[in-house]
PDB file of C-alpha atoms and ligand atoms in Angstrom:
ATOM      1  CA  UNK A   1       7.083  11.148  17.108  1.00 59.00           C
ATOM      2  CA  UNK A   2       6.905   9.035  14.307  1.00 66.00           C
ATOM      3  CA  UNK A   3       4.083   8.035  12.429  1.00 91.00           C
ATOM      4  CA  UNK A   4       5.519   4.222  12.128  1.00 96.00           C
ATOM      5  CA  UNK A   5       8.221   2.972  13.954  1.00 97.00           C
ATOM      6  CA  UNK A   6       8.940  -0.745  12.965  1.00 97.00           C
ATOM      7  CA  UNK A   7      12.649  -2.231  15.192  1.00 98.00           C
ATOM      8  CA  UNK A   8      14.285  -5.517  14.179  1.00 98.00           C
ATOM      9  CA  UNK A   9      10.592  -6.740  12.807  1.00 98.00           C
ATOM     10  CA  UNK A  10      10.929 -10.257  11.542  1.00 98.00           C
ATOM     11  CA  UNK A  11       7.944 -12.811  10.659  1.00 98.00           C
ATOM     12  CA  UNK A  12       8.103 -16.665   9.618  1.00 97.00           C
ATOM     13  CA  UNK A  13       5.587 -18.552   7.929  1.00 96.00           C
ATOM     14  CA  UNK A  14       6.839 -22.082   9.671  1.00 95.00           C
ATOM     15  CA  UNK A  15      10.287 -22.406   8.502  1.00 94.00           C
ATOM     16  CA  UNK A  16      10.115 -19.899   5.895  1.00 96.00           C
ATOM     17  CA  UNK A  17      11.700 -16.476   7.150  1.00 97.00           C
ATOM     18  CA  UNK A  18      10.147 -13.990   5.405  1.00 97.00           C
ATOM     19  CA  UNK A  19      10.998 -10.853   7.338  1.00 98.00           C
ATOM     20  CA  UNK A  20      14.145 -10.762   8.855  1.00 98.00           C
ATOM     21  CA  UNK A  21      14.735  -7.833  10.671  1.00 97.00           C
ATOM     22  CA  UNK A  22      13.417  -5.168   9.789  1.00 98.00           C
ATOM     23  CA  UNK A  23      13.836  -1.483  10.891  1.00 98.00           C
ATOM     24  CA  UNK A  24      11.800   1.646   9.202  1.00 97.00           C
ATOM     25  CA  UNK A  25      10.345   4.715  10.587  1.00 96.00           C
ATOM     26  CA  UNK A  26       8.060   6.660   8.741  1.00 96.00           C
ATOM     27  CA  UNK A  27       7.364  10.359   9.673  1.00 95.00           C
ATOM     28  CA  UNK A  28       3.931  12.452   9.330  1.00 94.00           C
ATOM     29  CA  UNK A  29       3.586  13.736   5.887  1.00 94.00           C
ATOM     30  CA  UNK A  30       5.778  11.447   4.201  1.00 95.00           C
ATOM     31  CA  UNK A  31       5.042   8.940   1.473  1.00 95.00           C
ATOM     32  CA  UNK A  32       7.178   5.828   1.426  1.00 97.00           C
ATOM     33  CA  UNK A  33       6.540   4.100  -1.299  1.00 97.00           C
ATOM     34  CA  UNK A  34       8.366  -0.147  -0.968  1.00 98.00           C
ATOM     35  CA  UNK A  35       9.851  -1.681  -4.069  1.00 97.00           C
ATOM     36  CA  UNK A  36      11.368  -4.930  -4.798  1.00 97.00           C
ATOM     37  CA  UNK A  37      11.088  -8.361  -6.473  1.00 96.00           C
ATOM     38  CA  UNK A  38       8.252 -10.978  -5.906  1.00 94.00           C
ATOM     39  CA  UNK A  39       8.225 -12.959  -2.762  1.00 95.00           C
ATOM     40  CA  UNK A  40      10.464 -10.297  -1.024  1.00 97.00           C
ATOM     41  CA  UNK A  41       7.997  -9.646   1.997  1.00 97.00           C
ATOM     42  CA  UNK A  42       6.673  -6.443   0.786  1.00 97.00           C
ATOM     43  CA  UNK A  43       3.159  -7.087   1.527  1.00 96.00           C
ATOM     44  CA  UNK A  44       3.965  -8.877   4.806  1.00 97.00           C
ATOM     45  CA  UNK A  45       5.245  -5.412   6.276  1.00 97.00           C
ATOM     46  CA  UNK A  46       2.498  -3.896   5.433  1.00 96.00           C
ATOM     47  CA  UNK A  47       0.503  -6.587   6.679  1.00 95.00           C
ATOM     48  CA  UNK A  48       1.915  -6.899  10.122  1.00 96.00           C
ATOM     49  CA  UNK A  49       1.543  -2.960  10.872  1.00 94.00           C
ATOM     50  CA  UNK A  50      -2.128  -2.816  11.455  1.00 87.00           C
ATOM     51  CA  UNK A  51      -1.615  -6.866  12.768  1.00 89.00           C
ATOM     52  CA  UNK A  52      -3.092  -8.689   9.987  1.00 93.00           C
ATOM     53  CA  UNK A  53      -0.260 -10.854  10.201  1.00 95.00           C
ATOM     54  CA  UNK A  54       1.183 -11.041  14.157  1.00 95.00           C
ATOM     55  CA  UNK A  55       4.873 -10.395  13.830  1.00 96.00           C
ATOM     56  CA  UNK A  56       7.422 -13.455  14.918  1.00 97.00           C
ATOM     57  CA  UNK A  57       9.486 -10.870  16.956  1.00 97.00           C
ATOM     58  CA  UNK A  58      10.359  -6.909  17.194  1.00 97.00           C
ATOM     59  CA  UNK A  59       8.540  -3.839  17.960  1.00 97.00           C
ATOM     60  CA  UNK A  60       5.998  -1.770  15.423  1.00 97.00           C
ATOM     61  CA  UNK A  61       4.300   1.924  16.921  1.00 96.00           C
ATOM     62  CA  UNK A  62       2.259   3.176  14.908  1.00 95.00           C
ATOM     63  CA  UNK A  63       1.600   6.727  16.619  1.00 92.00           C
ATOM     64  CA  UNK A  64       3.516   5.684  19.316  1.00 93.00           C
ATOM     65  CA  UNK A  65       1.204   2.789  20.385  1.00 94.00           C
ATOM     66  CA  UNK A  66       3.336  -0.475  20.608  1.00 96.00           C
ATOM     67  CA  UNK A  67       0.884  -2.846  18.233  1.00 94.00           C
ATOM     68  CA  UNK A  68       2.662  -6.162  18.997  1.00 94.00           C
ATOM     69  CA  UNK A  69       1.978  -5.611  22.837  1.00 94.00           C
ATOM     70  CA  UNK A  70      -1.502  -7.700  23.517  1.00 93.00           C
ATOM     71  CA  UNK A  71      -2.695  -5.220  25.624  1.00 94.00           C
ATOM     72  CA  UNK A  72      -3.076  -2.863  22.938  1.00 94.00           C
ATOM     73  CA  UNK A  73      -6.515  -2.381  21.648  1.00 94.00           C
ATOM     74  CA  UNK A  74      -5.703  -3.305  17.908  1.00 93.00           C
ATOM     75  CA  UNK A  75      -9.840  -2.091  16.636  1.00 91.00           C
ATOM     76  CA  UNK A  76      -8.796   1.474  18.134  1.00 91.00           C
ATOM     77  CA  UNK A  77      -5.122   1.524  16.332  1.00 92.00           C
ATOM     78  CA  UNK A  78      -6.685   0.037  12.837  1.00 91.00           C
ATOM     79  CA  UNK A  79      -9.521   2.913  12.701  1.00 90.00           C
ATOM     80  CA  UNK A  80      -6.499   5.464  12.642  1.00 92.00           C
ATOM     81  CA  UNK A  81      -4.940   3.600   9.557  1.00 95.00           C
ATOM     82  CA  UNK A  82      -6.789   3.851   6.038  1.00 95.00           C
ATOM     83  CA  UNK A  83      -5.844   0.367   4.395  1.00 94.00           C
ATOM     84  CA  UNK A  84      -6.717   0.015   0.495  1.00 95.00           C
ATOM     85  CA  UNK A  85      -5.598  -3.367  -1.454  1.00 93.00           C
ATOM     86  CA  UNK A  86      -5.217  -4.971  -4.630  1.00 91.00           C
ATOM     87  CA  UNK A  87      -8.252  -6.640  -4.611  1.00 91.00           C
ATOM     88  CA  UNK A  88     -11.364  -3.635  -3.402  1.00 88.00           C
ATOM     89  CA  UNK A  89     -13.473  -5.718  -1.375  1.00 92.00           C
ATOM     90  CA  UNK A  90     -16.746  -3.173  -1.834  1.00 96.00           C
ATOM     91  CA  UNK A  91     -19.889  -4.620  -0.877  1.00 96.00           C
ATOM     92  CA  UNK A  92     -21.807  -5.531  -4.133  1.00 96.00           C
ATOM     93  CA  UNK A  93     -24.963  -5.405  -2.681  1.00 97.00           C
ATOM     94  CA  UNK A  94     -24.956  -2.048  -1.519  1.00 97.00           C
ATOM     95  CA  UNK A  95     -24.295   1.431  -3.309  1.00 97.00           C
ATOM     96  CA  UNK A  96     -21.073   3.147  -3.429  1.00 98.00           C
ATOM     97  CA  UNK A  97     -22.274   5.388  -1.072  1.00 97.00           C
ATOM     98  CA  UNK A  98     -23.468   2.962   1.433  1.00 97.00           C
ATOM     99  CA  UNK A  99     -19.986   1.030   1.135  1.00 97.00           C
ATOM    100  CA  UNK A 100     -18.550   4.500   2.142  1.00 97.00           C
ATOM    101  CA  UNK A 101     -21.351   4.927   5.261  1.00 97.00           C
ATOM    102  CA  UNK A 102     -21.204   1.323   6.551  1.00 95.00           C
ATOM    103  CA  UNK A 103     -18.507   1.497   8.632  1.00 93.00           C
ATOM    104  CA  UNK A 104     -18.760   5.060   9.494  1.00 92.00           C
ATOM    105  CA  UNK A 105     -21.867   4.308  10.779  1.00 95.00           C
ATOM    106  CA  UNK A 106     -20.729   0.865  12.814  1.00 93.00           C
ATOM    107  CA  UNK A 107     -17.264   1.699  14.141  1.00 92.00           C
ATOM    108  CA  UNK A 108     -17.291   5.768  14.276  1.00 92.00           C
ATOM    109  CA  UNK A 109     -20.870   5.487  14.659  1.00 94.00           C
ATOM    110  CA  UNK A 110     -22.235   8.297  12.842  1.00 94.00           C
ATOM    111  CA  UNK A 111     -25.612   9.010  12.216  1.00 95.00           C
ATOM    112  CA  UNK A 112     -26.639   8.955   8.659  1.00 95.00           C
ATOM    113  CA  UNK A 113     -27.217  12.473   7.782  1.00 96.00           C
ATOM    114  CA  UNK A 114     -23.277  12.799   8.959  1.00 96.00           C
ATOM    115  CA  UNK A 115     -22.418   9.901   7.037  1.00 97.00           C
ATOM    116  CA  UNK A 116     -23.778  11.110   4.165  1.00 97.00           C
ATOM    117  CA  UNK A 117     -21.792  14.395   4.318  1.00 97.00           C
ATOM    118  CA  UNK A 118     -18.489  12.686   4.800  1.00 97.00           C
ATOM    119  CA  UNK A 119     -19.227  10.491   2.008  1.00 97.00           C
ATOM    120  CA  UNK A 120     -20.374  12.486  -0.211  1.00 97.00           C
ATOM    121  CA  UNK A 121     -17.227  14.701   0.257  1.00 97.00           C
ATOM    122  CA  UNK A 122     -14.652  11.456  -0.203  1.00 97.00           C
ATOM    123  CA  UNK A 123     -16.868  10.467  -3.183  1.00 97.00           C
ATOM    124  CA  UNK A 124     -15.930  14.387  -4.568  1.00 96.00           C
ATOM    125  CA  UNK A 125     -12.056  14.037  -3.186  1.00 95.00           C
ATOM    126  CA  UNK A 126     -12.226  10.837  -5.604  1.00 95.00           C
ATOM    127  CA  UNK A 127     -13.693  12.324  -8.385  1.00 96.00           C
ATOM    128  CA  UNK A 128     -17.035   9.816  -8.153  1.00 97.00           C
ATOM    129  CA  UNK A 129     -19.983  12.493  -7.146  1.00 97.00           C
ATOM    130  CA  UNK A 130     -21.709  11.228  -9.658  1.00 97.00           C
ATOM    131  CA  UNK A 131     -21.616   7.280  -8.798  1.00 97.00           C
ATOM    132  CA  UNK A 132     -22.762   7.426  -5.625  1.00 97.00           C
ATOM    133  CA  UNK A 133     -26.276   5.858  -6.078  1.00 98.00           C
ATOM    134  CA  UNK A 134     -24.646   3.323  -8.496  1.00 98.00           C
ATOM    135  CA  UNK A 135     -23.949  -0.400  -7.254  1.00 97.00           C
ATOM    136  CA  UNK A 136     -19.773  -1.451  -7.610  1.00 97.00           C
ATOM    137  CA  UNK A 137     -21.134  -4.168 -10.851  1.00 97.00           C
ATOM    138  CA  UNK A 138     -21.741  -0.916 -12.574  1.00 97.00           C
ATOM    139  CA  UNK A 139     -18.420   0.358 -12.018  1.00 96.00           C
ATOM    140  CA  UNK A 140     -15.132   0.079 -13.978  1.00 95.00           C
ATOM    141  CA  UNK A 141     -11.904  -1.305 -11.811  1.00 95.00           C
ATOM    142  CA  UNK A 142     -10.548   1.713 -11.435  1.00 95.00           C
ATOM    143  CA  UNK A 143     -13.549   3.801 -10.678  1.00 96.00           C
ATOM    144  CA  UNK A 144     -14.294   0.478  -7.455  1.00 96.00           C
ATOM    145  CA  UNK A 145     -10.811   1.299  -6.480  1.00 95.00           C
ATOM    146  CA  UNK A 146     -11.236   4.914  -5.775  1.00 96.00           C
ATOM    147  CA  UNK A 147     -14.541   4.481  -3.912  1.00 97.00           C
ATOM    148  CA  UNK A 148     -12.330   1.980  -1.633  1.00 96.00           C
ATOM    149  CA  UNK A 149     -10.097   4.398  -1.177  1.00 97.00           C
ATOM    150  CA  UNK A 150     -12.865   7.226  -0.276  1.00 97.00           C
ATOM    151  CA  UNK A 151     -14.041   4.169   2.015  1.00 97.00           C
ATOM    152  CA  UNK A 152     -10.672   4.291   3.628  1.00 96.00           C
ATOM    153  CA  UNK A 153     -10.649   8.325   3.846  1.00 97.00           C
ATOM    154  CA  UNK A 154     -14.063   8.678   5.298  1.00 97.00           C
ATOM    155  CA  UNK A 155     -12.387   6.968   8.293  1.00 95.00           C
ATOM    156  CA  UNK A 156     -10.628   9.875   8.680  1.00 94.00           C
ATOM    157  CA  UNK A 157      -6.855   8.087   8.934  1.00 95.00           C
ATOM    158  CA  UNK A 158      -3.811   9.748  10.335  1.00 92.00           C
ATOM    159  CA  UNK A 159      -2.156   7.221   7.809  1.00 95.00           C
ATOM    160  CA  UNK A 160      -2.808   5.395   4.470  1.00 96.00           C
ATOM    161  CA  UNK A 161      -1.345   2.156   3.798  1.00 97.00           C
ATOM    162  CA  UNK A 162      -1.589   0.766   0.369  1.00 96.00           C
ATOM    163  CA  UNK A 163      -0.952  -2.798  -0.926  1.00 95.00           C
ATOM    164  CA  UNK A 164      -0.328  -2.824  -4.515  1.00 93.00           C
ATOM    165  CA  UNK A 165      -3.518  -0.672  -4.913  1.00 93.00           C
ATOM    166  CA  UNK A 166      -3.322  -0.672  -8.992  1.00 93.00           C
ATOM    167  CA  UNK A 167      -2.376  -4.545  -9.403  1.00 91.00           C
ATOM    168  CA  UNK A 168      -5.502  -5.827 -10.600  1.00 90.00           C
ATOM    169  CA  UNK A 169      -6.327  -3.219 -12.862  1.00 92.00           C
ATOM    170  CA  UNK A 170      -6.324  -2.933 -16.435  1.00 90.00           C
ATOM    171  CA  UNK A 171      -3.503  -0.885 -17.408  1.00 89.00           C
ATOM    172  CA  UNK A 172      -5.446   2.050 -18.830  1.00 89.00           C
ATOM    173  CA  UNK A 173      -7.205   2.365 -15.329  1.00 90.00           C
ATOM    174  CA  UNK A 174      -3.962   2.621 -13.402  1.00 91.00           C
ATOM    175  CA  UNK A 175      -3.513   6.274 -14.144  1.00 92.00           C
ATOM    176  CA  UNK A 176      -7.402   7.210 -12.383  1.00 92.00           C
ATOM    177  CA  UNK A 177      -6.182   5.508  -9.055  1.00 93.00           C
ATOM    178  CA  UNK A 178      -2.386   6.834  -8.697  1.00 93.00           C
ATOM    179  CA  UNK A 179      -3.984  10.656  -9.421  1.00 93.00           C
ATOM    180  CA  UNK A 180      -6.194  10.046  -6.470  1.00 94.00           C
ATOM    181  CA  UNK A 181      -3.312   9.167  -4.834  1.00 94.00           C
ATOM    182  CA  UNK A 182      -0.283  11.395  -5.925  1.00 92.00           C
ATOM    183  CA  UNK A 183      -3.255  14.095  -4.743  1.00 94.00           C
ATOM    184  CA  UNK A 184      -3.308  12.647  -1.228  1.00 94.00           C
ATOM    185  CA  UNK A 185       0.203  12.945  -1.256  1.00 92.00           C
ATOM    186  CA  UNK A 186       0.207  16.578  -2.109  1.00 92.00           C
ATOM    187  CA  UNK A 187      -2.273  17.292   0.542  1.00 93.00           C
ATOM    188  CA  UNK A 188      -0.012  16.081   3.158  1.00 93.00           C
ATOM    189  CA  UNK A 189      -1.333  12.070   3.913  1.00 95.00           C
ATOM    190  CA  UNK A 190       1.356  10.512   5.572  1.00 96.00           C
ATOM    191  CA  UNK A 191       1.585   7.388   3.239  1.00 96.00           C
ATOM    192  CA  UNK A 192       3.150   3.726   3.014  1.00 97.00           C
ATOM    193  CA  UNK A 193       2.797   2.387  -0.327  1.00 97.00           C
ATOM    194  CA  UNK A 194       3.626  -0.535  -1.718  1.00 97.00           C
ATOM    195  CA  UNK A 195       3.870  -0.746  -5.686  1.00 95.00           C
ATOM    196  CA  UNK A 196       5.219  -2.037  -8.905  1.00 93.00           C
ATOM    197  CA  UNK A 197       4.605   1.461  -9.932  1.00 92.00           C
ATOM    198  CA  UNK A 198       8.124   2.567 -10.507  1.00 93.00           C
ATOM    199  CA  UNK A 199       7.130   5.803 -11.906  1.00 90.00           C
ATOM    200  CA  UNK A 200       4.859   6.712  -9.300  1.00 90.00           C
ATOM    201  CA  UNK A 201       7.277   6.060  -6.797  1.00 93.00           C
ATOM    202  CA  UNK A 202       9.993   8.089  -8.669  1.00 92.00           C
ATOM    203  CA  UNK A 203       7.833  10.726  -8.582  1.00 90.00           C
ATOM    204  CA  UNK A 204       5.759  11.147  -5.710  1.00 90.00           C
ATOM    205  CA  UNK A 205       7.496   8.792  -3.001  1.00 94.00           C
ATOM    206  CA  UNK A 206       9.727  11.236  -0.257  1.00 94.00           C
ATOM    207  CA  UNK A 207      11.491   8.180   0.062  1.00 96.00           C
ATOM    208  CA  UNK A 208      11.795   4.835  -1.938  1.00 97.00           C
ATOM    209  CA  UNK A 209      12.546   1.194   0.135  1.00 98.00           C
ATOM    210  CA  UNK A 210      14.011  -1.033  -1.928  1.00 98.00           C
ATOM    211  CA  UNK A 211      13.250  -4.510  -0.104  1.00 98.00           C
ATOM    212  CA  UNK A 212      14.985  -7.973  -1.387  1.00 97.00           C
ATOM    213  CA  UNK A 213      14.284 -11.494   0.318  1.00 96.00           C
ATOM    214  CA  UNK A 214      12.447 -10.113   3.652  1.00 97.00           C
ATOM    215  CA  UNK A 215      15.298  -7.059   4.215  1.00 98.00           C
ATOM    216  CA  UNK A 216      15.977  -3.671   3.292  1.00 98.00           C
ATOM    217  CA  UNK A 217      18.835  -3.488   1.048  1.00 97.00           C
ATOM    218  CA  UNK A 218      18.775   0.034   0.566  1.00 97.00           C
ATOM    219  CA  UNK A 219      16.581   3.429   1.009  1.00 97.00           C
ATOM    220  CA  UNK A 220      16.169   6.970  -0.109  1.00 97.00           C
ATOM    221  CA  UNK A 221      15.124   9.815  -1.776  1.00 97.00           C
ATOM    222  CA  UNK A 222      13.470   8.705  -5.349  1.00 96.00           C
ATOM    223  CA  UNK A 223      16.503  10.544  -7.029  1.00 95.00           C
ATOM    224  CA  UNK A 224      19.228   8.641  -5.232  1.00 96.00           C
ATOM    225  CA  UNK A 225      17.531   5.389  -5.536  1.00 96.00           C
ATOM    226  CA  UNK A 226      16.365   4.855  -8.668  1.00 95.00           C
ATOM    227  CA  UNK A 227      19.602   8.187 -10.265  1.00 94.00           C
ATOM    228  CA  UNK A 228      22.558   6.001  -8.287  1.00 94.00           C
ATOM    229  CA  UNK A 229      21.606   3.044  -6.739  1.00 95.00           C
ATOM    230  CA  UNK A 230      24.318   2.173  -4.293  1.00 95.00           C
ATOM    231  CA  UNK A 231      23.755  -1.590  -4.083  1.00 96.00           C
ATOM    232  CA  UNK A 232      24.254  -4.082  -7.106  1.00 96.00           C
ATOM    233  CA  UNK A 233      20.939  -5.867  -6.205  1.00 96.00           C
ATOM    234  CA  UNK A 234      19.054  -2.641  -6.155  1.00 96.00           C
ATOM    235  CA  UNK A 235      20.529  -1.786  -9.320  1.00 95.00           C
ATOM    236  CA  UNK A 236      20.217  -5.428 -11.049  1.00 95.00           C
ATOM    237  CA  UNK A 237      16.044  -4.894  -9.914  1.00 96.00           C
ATOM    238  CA  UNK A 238      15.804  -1.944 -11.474  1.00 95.00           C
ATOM    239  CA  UNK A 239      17.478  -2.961 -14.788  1.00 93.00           C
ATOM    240  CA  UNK A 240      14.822  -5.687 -14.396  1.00 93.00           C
ATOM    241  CA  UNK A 241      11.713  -3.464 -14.099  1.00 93.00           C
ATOM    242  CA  UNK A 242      12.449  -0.477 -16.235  1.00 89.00           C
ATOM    243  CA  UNK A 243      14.505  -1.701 -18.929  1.00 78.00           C
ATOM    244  CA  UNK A 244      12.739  -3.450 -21.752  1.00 67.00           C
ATOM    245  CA  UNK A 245      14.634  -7.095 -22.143  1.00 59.00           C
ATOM    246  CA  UNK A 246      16.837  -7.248 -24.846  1.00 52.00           C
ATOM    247  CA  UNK A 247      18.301 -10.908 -25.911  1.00 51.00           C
ATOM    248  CA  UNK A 248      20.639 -10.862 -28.232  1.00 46.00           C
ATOM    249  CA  UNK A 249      21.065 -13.470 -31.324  1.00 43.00           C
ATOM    250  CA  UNK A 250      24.302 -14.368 -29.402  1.00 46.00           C
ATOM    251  CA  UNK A 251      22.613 -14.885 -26.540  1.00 45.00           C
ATOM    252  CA  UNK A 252      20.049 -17.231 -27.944  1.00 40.00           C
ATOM    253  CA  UNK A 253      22.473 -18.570 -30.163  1.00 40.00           C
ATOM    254  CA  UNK A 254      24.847 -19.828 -26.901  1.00 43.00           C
ATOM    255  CA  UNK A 255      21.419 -21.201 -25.215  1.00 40.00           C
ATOM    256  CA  UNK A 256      20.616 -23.255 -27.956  1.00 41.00           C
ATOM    257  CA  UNK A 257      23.728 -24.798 -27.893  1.00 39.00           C
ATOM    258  CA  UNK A 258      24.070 -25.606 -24.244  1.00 39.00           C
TER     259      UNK A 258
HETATM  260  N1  ATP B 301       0.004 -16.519   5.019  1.00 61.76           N
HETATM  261  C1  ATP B 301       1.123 -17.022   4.488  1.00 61.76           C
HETATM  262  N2  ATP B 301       1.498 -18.295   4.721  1.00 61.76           N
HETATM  263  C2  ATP B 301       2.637 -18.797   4.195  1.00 61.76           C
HETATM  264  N3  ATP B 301       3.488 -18.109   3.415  1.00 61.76           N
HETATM  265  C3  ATP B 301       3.166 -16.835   3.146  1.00 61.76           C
HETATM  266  C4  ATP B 301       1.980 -16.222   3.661  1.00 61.76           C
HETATM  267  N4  ATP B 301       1.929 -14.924   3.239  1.00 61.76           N
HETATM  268  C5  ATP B 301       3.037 -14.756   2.480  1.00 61.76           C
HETATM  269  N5  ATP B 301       3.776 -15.883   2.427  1.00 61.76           N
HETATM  270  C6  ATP B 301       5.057 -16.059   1.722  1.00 61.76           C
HETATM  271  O1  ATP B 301       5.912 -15.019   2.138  1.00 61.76           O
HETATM  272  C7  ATP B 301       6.740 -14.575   1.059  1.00 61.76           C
HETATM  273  C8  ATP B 301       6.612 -13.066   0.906  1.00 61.76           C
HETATM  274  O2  ATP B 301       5.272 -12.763   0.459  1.00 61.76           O
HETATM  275  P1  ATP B 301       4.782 -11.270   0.271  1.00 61.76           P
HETATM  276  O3  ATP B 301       3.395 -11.346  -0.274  1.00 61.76           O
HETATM  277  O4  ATP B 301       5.009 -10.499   1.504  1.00 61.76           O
HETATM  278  O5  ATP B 301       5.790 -10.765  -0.856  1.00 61.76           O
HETATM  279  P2  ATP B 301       5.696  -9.492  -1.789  1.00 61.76           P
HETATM  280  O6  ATP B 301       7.054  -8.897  -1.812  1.00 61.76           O
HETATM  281  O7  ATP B 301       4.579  -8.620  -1.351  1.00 61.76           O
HETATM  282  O8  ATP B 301       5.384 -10.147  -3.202  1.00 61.76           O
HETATM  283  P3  ATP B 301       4.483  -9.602  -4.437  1.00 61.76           P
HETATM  284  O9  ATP B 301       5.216  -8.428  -4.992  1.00 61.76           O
HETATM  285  O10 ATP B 301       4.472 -10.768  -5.383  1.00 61.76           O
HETATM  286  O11 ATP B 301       3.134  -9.281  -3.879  1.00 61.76           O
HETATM  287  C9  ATP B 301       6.312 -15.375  -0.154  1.00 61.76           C
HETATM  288  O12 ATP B 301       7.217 -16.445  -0.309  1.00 61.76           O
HETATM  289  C10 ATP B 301       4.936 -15.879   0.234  1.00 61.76           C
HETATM  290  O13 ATP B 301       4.651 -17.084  -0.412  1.00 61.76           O
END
């Protein structure tokens, strides 16, 4: 059974199709990591798995539970998924460990000696032992994003999903976050990840999605996608993102003189 099973998924915001049709499984243990330009929809998939967005039509299991069908109890499917965004959403007025607790304590409800324990494992899994009494203010970027994600792993998920997890970070804090993660991946986590991070998709992904204007042009191994992309828009994206841009005098010359 599949982890996530998403059939002929499309969503519209009014008249603006953003997802249109879209099919992707993803199987326990593997980390698919979703590339592809601005605007494309990336963050829409993600967002309609756990129902943060309710899909327009098609069918989404996430451990074979059918997530669009309204008798489904969305709280129960959502404790089973760890979600961690761009943007880390801790609670500023409470310590890092009591953001981990809170919702162990509320949802799971776990009594705070338990709590503790799992939390003060995550905080270790993270490498933030040491923050634990310390309020997120005190905290760089990249250190709040790794006690979100030891937030999201104290749930215990059978599944991560990740939104652009290092996009609001200062580019030497990047590398903190995507260790956490590339360890996750190594331990097994069965992952959907969507990044800019082309590197960290090329190495770490199972399988890379390249999305472009709400569909999946074209998926694979990190090796095939990113070694010999088969379709010109995958490949024209990629020149985009990992090539440094080169104009030429000529070229400059022949705009100036349009
Ligand atoms: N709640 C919403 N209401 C209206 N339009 C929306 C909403 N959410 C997203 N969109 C539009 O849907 C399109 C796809 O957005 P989405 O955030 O999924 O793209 P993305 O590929 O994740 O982009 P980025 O890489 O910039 O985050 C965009 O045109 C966006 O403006």
């Amino acid at each position: 059974m599949s982890t996530i099973e998403i059939t002929g998924l499309h969503k519209s915001f009014g008249k603006l199709e953003v997802l249109r049709g879209i099919d992707l499984r993803v199987e326990p243990g593997e980390v698919v990591c979703v590339i592809g330009p601005s605007g494309s929809g990336k963050s829409t998939l993600l967002r309609c798995v756990n129902l943060l967005e309710e899909p327009t039509s098609g069918s989404i299991r996430v451990a074979g539970v059918e997530v669009t069908d309204p008798d489904t109890d969305i709280d129960a499917v959502r404790r089973g998924i760890g979600m961690v965004f761009q943007q880390f959403n801790l609670f500023g007025h409470l310590t890092v460990r009591e953001n981990v607790t809170i919702a162990q304590r509320r949802v799971l409800k776990r009594g705070r000696a338990e709590a503790d324990r799992v939390a003060a494992e995550n905080l270790s899994r993270v490498g933030l032992t040491d923050k634990a009494a310390s309020y997120p203010a005190q905290l760089s970027g990249g250190q709040q994003q790794r006690v979100a994600i030891a937030r999201a792993l104290a749930m215990d998920p059978k599944l991560m999903l990740f939104d652009e997890p290092t996009s609001a970070l200062d580019p030497e804090l990047v590398g903190e976050v995507l260790a956490v993660m590339r360890g996750l991946a190594a331990e097994g986590m069965t992952m959907l990840v969507v990044t800019h991070e082309m590197a960290f998709a090329r190495e770490v992904a199972s399988r890379v999605v390249f999305m472009d204007a709400g569909a999946i042009v074209e998926q694979g191994p990190p090796a095939e996608v990113f070694g010999k992309p088969r379709e010109a828009r995958t490949r024209e994206f990629l020149h985009r993102v990992l090539e440094p841009t080169h104009v030429s005098e000529t070229e400059i010359g022949a705009h100036l003189t349009d």
